[in-house]
PDB file of C-alpha atoms in Angstrom:
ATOM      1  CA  UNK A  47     -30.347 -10.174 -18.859  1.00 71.00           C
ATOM      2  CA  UNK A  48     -28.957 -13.574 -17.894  1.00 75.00           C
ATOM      3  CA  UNK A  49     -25.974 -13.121 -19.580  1.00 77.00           C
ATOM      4  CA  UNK A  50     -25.580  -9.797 -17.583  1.00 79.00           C
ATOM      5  CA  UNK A  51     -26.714 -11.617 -14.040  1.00 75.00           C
ATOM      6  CA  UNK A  52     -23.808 -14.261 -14.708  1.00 78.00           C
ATOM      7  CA  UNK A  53     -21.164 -11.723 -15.590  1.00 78.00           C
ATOM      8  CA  UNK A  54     -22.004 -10.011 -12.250  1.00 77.00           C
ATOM      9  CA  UNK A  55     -22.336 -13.103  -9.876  1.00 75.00           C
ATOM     10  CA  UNK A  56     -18.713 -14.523 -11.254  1.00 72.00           C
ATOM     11  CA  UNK A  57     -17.806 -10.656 -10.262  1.00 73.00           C
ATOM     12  CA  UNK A  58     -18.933 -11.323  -7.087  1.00 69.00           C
ATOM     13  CA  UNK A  59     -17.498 -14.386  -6.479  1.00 67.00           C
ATOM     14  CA  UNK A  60     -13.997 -13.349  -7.627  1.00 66.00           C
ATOM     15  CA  UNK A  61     -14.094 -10.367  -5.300  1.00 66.00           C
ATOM     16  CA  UNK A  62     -14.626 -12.764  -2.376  1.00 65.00           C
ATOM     17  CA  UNK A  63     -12.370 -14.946  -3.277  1.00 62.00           C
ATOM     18  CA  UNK A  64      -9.759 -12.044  -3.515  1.00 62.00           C
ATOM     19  CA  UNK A  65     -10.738 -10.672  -0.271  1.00 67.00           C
ATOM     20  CA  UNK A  66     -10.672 -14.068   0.944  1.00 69.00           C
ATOM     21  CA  UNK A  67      -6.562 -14.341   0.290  1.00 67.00           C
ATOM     22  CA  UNK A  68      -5.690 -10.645   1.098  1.00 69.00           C
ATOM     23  CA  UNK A  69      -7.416 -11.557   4.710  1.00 74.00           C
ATOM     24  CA  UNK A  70      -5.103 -14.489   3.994  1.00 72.00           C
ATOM     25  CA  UNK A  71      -1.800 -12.453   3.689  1.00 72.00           C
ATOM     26  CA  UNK A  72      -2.733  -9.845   6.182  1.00 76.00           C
ATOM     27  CA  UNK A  73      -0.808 -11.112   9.185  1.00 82.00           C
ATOM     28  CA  UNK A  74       2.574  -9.282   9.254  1.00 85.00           C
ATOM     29  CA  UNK A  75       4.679 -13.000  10.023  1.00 88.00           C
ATOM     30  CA  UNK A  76       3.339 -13.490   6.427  1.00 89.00           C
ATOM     31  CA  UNK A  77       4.442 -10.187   5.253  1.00 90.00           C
ATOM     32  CA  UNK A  78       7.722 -10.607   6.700  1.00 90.00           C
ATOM     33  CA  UNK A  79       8.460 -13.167   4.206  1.00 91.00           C
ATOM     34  CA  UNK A  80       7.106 -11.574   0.836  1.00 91.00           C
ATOM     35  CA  UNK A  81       9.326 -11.167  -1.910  1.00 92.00           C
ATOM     36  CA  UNK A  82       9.710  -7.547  -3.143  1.00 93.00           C
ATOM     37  CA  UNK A  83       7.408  -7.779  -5.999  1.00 93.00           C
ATOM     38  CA  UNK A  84       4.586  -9.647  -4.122  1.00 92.00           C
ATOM     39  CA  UNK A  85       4.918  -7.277  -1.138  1.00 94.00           C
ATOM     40  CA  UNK A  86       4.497  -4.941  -3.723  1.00 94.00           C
ATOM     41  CA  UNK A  87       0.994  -6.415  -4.733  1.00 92.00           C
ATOM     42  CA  UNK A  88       0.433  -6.642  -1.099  1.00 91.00           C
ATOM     43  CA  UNK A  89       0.291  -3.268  -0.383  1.00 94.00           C
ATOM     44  CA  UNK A  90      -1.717  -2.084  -3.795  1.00 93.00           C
ATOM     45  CA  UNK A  91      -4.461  -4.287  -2.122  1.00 89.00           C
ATOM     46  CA  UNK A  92      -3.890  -2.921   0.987  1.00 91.00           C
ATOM     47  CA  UNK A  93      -4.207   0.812  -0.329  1.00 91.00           C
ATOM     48  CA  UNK A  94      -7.791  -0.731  -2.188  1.00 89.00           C
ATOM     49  CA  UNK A  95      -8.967  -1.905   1.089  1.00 84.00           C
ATOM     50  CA  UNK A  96      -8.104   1.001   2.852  1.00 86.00           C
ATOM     51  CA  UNK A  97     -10.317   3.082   0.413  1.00 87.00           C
ATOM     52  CA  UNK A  98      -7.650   4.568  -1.669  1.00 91.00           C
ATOM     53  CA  UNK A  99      -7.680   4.529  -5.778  1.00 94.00           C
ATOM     54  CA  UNK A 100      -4.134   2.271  -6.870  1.00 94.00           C
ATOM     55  CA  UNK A 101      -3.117   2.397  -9.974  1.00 92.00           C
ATOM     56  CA  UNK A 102       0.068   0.790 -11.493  1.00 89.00           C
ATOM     57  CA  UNK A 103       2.659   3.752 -12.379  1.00 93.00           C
ATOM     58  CA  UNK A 104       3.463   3.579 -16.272  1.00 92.00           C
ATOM     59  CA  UNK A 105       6.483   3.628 -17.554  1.00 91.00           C
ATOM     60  CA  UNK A 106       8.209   6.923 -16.942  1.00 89.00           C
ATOM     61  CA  UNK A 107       6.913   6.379 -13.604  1.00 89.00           C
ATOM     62  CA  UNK A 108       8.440   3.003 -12.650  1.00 89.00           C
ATOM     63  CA  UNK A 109      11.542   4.478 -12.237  1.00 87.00           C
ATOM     64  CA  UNK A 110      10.899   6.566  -9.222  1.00 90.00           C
ATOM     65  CA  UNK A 111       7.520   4.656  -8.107  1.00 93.00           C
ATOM     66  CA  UNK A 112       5.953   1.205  -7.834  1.00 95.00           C
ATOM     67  CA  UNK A 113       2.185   2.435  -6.806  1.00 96.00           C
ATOM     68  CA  UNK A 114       0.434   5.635  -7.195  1.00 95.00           C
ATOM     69  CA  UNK A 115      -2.177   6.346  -5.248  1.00 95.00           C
ATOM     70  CA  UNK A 116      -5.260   8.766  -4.965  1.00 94.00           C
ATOM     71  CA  UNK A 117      -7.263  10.104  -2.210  1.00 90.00           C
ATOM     72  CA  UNK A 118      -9.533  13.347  -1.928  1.00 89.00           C
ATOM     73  CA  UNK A 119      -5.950  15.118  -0.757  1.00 87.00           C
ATOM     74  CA  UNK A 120      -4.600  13.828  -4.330  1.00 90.00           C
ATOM     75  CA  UNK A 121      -2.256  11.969  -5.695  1.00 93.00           C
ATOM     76  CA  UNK A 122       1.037   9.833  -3.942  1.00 94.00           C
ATOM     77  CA  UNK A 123       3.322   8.008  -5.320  1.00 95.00           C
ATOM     78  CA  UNK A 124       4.639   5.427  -3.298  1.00 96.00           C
ATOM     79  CA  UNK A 125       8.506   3.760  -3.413  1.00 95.00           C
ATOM     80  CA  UNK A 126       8.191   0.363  -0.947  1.00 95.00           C
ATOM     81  CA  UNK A 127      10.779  -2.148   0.040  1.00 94.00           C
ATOM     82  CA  UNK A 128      10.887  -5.163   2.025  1.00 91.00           C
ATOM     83  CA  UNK A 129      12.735  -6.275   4.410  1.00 88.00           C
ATOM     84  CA  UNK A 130      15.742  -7.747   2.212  1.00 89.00           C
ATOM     85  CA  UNK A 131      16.453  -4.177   1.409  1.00 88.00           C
ATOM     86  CA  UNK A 132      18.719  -2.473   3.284  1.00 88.00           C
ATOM     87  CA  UNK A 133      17.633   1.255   2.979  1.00 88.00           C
ATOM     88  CA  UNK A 134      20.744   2.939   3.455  1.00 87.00           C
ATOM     89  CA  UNK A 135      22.468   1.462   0.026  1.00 89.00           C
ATOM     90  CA  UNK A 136      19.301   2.682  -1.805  1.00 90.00           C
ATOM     91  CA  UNK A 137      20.355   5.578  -3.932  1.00 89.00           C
ATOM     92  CA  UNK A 138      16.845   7.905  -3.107  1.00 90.00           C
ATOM     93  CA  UNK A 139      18.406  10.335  -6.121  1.00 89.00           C
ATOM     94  CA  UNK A 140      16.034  10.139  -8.879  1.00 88.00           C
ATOM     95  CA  UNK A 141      12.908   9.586  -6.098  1.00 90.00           C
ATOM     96  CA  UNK A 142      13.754  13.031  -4.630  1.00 89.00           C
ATOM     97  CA  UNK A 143      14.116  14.826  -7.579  1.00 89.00           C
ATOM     98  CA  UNK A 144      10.556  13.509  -8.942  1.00 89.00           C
ATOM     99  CA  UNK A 145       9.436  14.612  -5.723  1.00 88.00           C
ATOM    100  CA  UNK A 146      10.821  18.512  -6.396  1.00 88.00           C
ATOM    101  CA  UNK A 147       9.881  18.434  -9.557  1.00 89.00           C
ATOM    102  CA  UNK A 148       6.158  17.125  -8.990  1.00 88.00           C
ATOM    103  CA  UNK A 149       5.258  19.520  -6.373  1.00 84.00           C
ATOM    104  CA  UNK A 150       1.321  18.743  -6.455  1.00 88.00           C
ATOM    105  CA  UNK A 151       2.181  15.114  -4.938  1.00 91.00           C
ATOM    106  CA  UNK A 152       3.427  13.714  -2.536  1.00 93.00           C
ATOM    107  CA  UNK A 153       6.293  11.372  -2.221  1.00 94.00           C
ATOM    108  CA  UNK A 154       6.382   8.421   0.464  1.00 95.00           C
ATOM    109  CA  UNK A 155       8.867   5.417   0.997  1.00 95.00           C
ATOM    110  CA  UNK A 156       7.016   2.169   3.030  1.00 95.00           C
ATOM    111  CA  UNK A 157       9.019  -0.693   4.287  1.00 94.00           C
ATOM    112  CA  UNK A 158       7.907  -3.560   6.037  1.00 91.00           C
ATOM    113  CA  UNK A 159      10.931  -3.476   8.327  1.00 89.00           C
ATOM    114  CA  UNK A 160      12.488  -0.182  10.031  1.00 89.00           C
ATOM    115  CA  UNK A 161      14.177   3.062   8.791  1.00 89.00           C
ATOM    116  CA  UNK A 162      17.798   4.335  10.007  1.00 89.00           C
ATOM    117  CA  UNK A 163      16.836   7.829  11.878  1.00 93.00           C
ATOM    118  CA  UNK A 164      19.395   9.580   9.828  1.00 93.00           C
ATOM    119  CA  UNK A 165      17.799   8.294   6.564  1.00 92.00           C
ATOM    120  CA  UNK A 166      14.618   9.044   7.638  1.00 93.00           C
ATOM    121  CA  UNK A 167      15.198  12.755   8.632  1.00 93.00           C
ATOM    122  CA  UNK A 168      16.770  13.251   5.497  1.00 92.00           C
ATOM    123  CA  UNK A 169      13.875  12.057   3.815  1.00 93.00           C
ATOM    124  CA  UNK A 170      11.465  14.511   6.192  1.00 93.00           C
ATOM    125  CA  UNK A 171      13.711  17.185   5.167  1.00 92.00           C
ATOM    126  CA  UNK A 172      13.282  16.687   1.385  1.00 91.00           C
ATOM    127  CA  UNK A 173       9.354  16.319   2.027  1.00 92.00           C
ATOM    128  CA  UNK A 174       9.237  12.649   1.312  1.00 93.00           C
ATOM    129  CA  UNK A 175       6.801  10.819   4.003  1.00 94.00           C
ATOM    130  CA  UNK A 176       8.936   7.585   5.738  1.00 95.00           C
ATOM    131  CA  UNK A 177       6.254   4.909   6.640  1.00 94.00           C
ATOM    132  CA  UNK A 178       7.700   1.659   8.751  1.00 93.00           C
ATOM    133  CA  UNK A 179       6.000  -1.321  10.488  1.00 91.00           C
ATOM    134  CA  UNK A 180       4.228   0.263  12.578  1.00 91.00           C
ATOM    135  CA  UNK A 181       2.472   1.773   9.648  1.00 91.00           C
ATOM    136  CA  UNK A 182       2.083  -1.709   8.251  1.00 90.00           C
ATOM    137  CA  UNK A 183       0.643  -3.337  12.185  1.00 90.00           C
ATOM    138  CA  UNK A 184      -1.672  -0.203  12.484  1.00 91.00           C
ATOM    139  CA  UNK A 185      -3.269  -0.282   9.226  1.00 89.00           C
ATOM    140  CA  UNK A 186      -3.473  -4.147   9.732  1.00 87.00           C
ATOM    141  CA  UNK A 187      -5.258  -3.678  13.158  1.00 87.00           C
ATOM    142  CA  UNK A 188      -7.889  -1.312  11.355  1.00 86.00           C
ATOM    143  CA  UNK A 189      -8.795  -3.965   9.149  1.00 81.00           C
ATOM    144  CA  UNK A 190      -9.323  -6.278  11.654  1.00 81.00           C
ATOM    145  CA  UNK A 191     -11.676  -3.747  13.538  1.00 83.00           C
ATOM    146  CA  UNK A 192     -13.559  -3.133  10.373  1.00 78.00           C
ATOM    147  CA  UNK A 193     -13.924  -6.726   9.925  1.00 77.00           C
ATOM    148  CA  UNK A 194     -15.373  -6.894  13.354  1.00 73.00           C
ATOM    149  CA  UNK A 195     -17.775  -3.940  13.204  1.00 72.00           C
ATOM    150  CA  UNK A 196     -19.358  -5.340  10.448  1.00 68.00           C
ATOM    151  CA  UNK A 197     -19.534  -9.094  12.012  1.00 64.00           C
ATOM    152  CA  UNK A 198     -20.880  -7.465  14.888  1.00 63.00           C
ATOM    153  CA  UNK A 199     -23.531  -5.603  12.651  1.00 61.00           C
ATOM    154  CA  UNK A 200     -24.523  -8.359  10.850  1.00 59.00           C
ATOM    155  CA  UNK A 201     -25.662 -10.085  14.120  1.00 60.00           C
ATOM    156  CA  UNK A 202     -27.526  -7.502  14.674  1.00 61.00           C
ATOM    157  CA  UNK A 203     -29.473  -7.534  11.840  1.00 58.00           C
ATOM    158  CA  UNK A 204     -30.574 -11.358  11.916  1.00 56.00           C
TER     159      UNK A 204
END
């Protein structure tokens, strides 16, 4: 039983101290400067906080997706790029034809920066969900007024 109380306290612990650093990283300045492969990570933990299951496509899937995730609507997989990318040199090809191919899920792009209109209706037109910043500020915003709900709640209760 000890053994069991330890494993689950040092669970605890590094789930605060992970929330701890994603509260951190969530300030879009911050995001603005991630690599692709940490902005990446970002938003896997950003999909976890936001209630979604992440999981890590596997092999076949890493060439049309970096995160999958699930939801009671089902299953997405997700293509991001940072701001360093400039989306209209990225060759959407093999993304779109996962996405007819797949037809039970859905296809989305994210980018922490903004999407050419004529990209981004091309994208609509082949069914494949554009999220920008906006996406990335309004999501961040929801945090913060979860985080503040339940600081406010807690008050209450003492």
């Amino acid at each position: 039983i000890l053994l069991i109380v330890i494993l689950l306290m040092a669970m605890i612990v590094t789930k605060s101290k992970s929330n701890q650093i994603f509260k951190e990283k969530s300030a879009i300045d911050i995001i603005d400067t991630m690599n692709q492969g940490i902005f990446v990570n970002y938003l896997t933990e950003l999909y976890k906080h936001l209630g979604f299951t992440v999981n890590l496509p596997n092999k076949d899937e890493k060439n049309y997706c970096d995160i999958i995730v699930y939801n009671r609507k089902g299953k997405t997989c997700i293509k991001c790029y940072n701001h360093e990318t400039d989306l209209s040199t990225v060759d959407f090809g093999t993304f779109i034809k996962k996405n007819n191919e797949l037809k039970r899920t859905k296809f989305m792009v994210i980018t922490n920066s903004f999407c050419d209109e004529d990209i981004k209706s091309f994208l609509q037109v082949k069914k494949i969900e554009v999220l920008e910043r906006g996406f990335l500020l309004d999501s961040l915003n929801k945090l913060q007024e979860a985080e503040d709900k339940k600081k406010i709640l807690l008050k209450f209760a003492k």
